[in-house]
């Protein structure tokens, strides 16, 4: 049995639950009442915790694995193994100043009082850049600190930036780009490691599927060489003869990030009847 901690409620909750469900793991979730639940079809126990507690629980082996924002993980400075970036919970940790205060570079931060709930990450950023500033640790509502006269600047999580704007602040330095991570205890027992590997295999199959498209097209045979040179598939494309003499059907997998460019080039090279199909699961 592998024990995994996910956030009880908040910004990571829904995506963490979906991640496990999309990996085919069935479990009941009413985490506001239940703090733990067991999957019915996979050797996994799910524990619902406050996100801030997860790094410590993983390090202390109270749980074997966890899903946690990189921002929290770095701040807590716990020793855990990074298993996989998960592609959700994206945000950044940035320094912001009141709009009227000029910023001409890192030296503009010199001697400022900076309010934050991430003192350790801020501390290492300041010392790496040889900036002397005063760190003022507060646990929440950081963005109102300057207008209250508590601080000159803030260092905080930015999602869209609208909270900063609403508080008369401007983002001047991005220190960390964060996303949710799957982490685990550094030394798992072999049977637990095996379950983690199975879980990871499923997560990766979903991630690969999401970042690729399956494409099918028809082309005259004399255009095939040119078309094949355009398609950056996993392996060379599948080529099947069509019933119409002199024509073939080509199938391949194309990364999501470039498939529009590839489509344009394929059309230009004489491909017709191009179909783009989502992939359900993909094992490399
Ligand atoms: P908890 O009650 O579990 O302590 P919390 O209030 O600390 O919850 P949330 O606001 O739910 O935390 O955010 C959890 C994580 O979601 C953050 O640590 C961060 O990694 C990520 N995140 C993504 N986008 C944002 C955002 N716009 N603002 C804050 N956090 C975000
Ligand atoms: Zn928290």
PDB file of N, CA and C in Angstrom, residues 163-207:
ATOM      1  N   UNK A 163      -4.671  40.596  -8.466  1.00  0.00           N
ATOM      2  CA  UNK A 163      -4.647  41.001  -7.052  1.00  0.00           C
ATOM      3  C   UNK A 163      -3.628  42.115  -6.842  1.00  0.00           C
ATOM      4  N   UNK A 164      -2.487  41.979  -7.496  1.00  0.00           N
ATOM      5  CA  UNK A 164      -1.465  43.030  -7.387  1.00  0.00           C
ATOM      6  C   UNK A 164      -2.030  44.351  -7.879  1.00  0.00           C
ATOM      7  N   UNK A 165      -2.611  44.285  -9.058  1.00  0.00           N
ATOM      8  CA  UNK A 165      -3.161  45.485  -9.692  1.00  0.00           C
ATOM      9  C   UNK A 165      -4.179  46.149  -8.779  1.00  0.00           C
ATOM     10  N   UNK A 166      -5.067  45.331  -8.211  1.00  0.00           N
ATOM     11  CA  UNK A 166      -6.122  45.854  -7.348  1.00  0.00           C
ATOM     12  C   UNK A 166      -5.542  46.510  -6.102  1.00  0.00           C
ATOM     13  N   UNK A 167      -4.324  46.156  -5.736  1.00  0.00           N
ATOM     14  CA  UNK A 167      -3.701  46.743  -4.556  1.00  0.00           C
ATOM     15  C   UNK A 167      -2.655  47.792  -4.907  1.00  0.00           C
ATOM     16  N   UNK A 168      -2.682  48.255  -6.139  1.00  0.00           N
ATOM     17  CA  UNK A 168      -1.792  49.336  -6.550  1.00  0.00           C
ATOM     18  C   UNK A 168      -0.332  48.919  -6.630  1.00  0.00           C
ATOM     19  N   UNK A 169      -0.091  47.621  -6.909  1.00  0.00           N
ATOM     20  CA  UNK A 169       1.291  47.139  -6.958  1.00  0.00           C
ATOM     21  C   UNK A 169       1.674  46.741  -8.376  1.00  0.00           C
ATOM     22  N   UNK A 170       2.979  46.783  -8.664  1.00  0.00           N
ATOM     23  CA  UNK A 170       3.466  46.286  -9.960  1.00  0.00           C
ATOM     24  C   UNK A 170       4.532  45.233  -9.706  1.00  0.00           C
ATOM     25  N   UNK A 171       4.475  44.190 -10.549  1.00  0.00           N
ATOM     26  CA  UNK A 171       5.424  43.087 -10.422  1.00  0.00           C
ATOM     27  C   UNK A 171       6.742  43.529 -11.043  1.00  0.00           C
ATOM     28  N   UNK A 172       7.843  43.436 -10.300  1.00  0.00           N
ATOM     29  CA  UNK A 172       9.117  43.902 -10.867  1.00  0.00           C
ATOM     30  C   UNK A 172      10.147  42.791 -11.070  1.00  0.00           C
ATOM     31  N   UNK A 173      10.062  41.710 -10.307  1.00  0.00           N
ATOM     32  CA  UNK A 173      11.019  40.613 -10.463  1.00  0.00           C
ATOM     33  C   UNK A 173      10.312  39.289 -10.236  1.00  0.00           C
ATOM     34  N   UNK A 174      10.466  38.359 -11.176  1.00  0.00           N
ATOM     35  CA  UNK A 174       9.949  37.005 -10.953  1.00  0.00           C
ATOM     36  C   UNK A 174      11.090  36.158 -10.414  1.00  0.00           C
ATOM     37  N   UNK A 175      10.861  35.551  -9.279  1.00  0.00           N
ATOM     38  CA  UNK A 175      11.926  34.783  -8.632  1.00  0.00           C
ATOM     39  C   UNK A 175      11.773  33.283  -8.891  1.00  0.00           C
ATOM     40  N   UNK A 176      10.538  32.806  -8.943  1.00  0.00           N
ATOM     41  CA  UNK A 176      10.310  31.371  -9.134  1.00  0.00           C
ATOM     42  C   UNK A 176       9.059  31.134  -9.966  1.00  0.00           C
ATOM     43  N   UNK A 177       9.177  30.270 -10.973  1.00  0.00           N
ATOM     44  CA  UNK A 177       7.994  29.784 -11.708  1.00  0.00           C
ATOM     45  C   UNK A 177       7.669  28.425 -11.104  1.00  0.00           C
ATOM     46  N   UNK A 178       6.487  28.311 -10.538  1.00  0.00           N
ATOM     47  CA  UNK A 178       6.158  27.096  -9.781  1.00  0.00           C
ATOM     48  C   UNK A 178       5.021  26.316 -10.430  1.00  0.00           C
ATOM     49  N   UNK A 179       5.000  25.029 -10.216  1.00  0.00           N
ATOM     50  CA  UNK A 179       3.838  24.218 -10.569  1.00  0.00           C
ATOM     51  C   UNK A 179       3.742  23.072  -9.562  1.00  0.00           C
ATOM     52  N   UNK A 180       2.661  22.314  -9.646  1.00  0.00           N
ATOM     53  CA  UNK A 180       2.503  21.208  -8.709  1.00  0.00           C
ATOM     54  C   UNK A 180       3.468  20.071  -9.063  1.00  0.00           C
ATOM     55  N   UNK A 181       3.995  19.435  -8.035  1.00  0.00           N
ATOM     56  CA  UNK A 181       4.945  18.336  -8.218  1.00  0.00           C
ATOM     57  C   UNK A 181       4.444  17.100  -7.486  1.00  0.00           C
ATOM     58  N   UNK A 182       4.787  15.940  -8.052  1.00  0.00           N
ATOM     59  CA  UNK A 182       4.633  14.697  -7.306  1.00  0.00           C
ATOM     60  C   UNK A 182       5.974  14.448  -6.622  1.00  0.00           C
ATOM     61  N   UNK A 183       5.957  14.343  -5.308  1.00  0.00           N
ATOM     62  CA  UNK A 183       7.196  14.095  -4.562  1.00  0.00           C
ATOM     63  C   UNK A 183       7.037  12.827  -3.739  1.00  0.00           C
ATOM     64  N   UNK A 184       8.162  12.279  -3.311  1.00  0.00           N
ATOM     65  CA  UNK A 184       8.097  11.047  -2.524  1.00  0.00           C
ATOM     66  C   UNK A 184       9.224  11.040  -1.497  1.00  0.00           C
ATOM     67  N   UNK A 185       9.075  10.175  -0.525  1.00  0.00           N
ATOM     68  CA  UNK A 185      10.147   9.974   0.452  1.00  0.00           C
ATOM     69  C   UNK A 185      11.376   9.458  -0.298  1.00  0.00           C
ATOM     70  N   UNK A 186      12.585   9.936   0.075  1.00  0.00           N
ATOM     71  CA  UNK A 186      13.776   9.557  -0.706  1.00  0.00           C
ATOM     72  C   UNK A 186      14.083   8.058  -0.702  1.00  0.00           C
ATOM     73  N   UNK A 187      13.743   7.352   0.358  1.00  0.00           N
ATOM     74  CA  UNK A 187      14.012   5.909   0.367  1.00  0.00           C
ATOM     75  C   UNK A 187      12.725   5.122   0.635  1.00  0.00           C
ATOM     76  N   UNK A 188      12.061   4.765  -0.426  1.00  0.00           N
ATOM     77  CA  UNK A 188      10.833   3.983  -0.260  1.00  0.00           C
ATOM     78  C   UNK A 188      11.175   2.508  -0.235  1.00  0.00           C
ATOM     79  N   UNK A 189      10.420   1.758   0.530  1.00  0.00           N
ATOM     80  CA  UNK A 189      10.563   0.296   0.506  1.00  0.00           C
ATOM     81  C   UNK A 189      10.267  -0.190  -0.915  1.00  0.00           C
ATOM     82  N   UNK A 190      10.930  -1.282  -1.354  1.00  0.00           N
ATOM     83  CA  UNK A 190      10.767  -1.739  -2.736  1.00  0.00           C
ATOM     84  C   UNK A 190       9.310  -1.916  -3.167  1.00  0.00           C
ATOM     85  N   UNK A 191       8.475  -2.443  -2.286  1.00  0.00           N
ATOM     86  CA  UNK A 191       7.082  -2.671  -2.733  1.00  0.00           C
ATOM     87  C   UNK A 191       6.343  -1.337  -2.906  1.00  0.00           C
ATOM     88  N   UNK A 192       6.731  -0.343  -2.105  1.00  0.00           N
ATOM     89  CA  UNK A 192       6.103   0.981  -2.258  1.00  0.00           C
ATOM     90  C   UNK A 192       6.627   1.666  -3.519  1.00  0.00           C
ATOM     91  N   UNK A 193       7.921   1.522  -3.762  1.00  0.00           N
ATOM     92  CA  UNK A 193       8.514   2.104  -4.963  1.00  0.00           C
ATOM     93  C   UNK A 193       7.840   1.527  -6.213  1.00  0.00           C
ATOM     94  N   UNK A 194       7.540   0.242  -6.152  1.00  0.00           N
ATOM     95  CA  UNK A 194       6.904  -0.403  -7.301  1.00  0.00           C
ATOM     96  C   UNK A 194       5.506   0.178  -7.560  1.00  0.00           C
ATOM     97  N   UNK A 195       4.783   0.464  -6.489  1.00  0.00           N
ATOM     98  CA  UNK A 195       3.444   1.059  -6.657  1.00  0.00           C
ATOM     99  C   UNK A 195       3.581   2.483  -7.207  1.00  0.00           C
ATOM    100  N   UNK A 196       4.579   3.214  -6.679  1.00  0.00           N
ATOM    101  CA  UNK A 196       4.816   4.576  -7.174  1.00  0.00           C
ATOM    102  C   UNK A 196       5.160   4.551  -8.664  1.00  0.00           C
ATOM    103  N   UNK A 197       5.975   3.596  -9.060  1.00  0.00           N
ATOM    104  CA  UNK A 197       6.346   3.485 -10.479  1.00  0.00           C
ATOM    105  C   UNK A 197       5.119   3.192 -11.350  1.00  0.00           C
ATOM    106  N   UNK A 198       4.240   2.357 -10.845  1.00  0.00           N
ATOM    107  CA  UNK A 198       3.010   2.067 -11.609  1.00  0.00           C
ATOM    108  C   UNK A 198       2.153   3.317 -11.744  1.00  0.00           C
ATOM    109  N   UNK A 199       2.051   4.057 -10.645  1.00  0.00           N
ATOM    110  CA  UNK A 199       1.272   5.307 -10.671  1.00  0.00           C
ATOM    111  C   UNK A 199       1.902   6.293 -11.653  1.00  0.00           C
ATOM    112  N   UNK A 200       3.211   6.412 -11.592  1.00  0.00           N
ATOM    113  CA  UNK A 200       3.935   7.343 -12.458  1.00  0.00           C
ATOM    114  C   UNK A 200       3.768   6.975 -13.929  1.00  0.00           C
ATOM    115  N   UNK A 201       3.816   5.688 -14.211  1.00  0.00           N
ATOM    116  CA  UNK A 201       3.624   5.198 -15.575  1.00  0.00           C
ATOM    117  C   UNK A 201       2.275   5.684 -16.128  1.00  0.00           C
ATOM    118  N   UNK A 202       1.251   5.605 -15.294  1.00  0.00           N
ATOM    119  CA  UNK A 202      -0.085   6.029 -15.733  1.00  0.00           C
ATOM    120  C   UNK A 202      -0.157   7.543 -15.911  1.00  0.00           C
ATOM    121  N   UNK A 203       0.456   8.262 -14.963  1.00  0.00           N
ATOM    122  CA  UNK A 203       0.442   9.732 -15.053  1.00  0.00           C
ATOM    123  C   UNK A 203       1.154  10.184 -16.325  1.00  0.00           C
ATOM    124  N   UNK A 204       2.288   9.558 -16.604  1.00  0.00           N
ATOM    125  CA  UNK A 204       3.051   9.947 -17.792  1.00  0.00           C
ATOM    126  C   UNK A 204       2.309   9.586 -19.081  1.00  0.00           C
ATOM    127  N   UNK A 205       1.620   8.459 -19.078  1.00  0.00           N
ATOM    128  CA  UNK A 205       0.845   8.077 -20.275  1.00  0.00           C
ATOM    129  C   UNK A 205      -0.214   9.150 -20.566  1.00  0.00           C
ATOM    130  N   UNK A 206      -0.815   9.696 -19.505  1.00  0.00           N
ATOM    131  CA  UNK A 206      -1.803  10.762 -19.688  1.00  0.00           C
ATOM    132  C   UNK A 206      -1.155  12.055 -20.151  1.00  0.00           C
ATOM    133  N   UNK A 207      -0.013  12.384 -19.546  1.00  0.00           N
ATOM    134  CA  UNK A 207       0.662  13.631 -19.933  1.00  0.00           C
ATOM    135  C   UNK A 207       1.117  13.572 -21.386  1.00  0.00           C
TER     136      UNK A 207
END
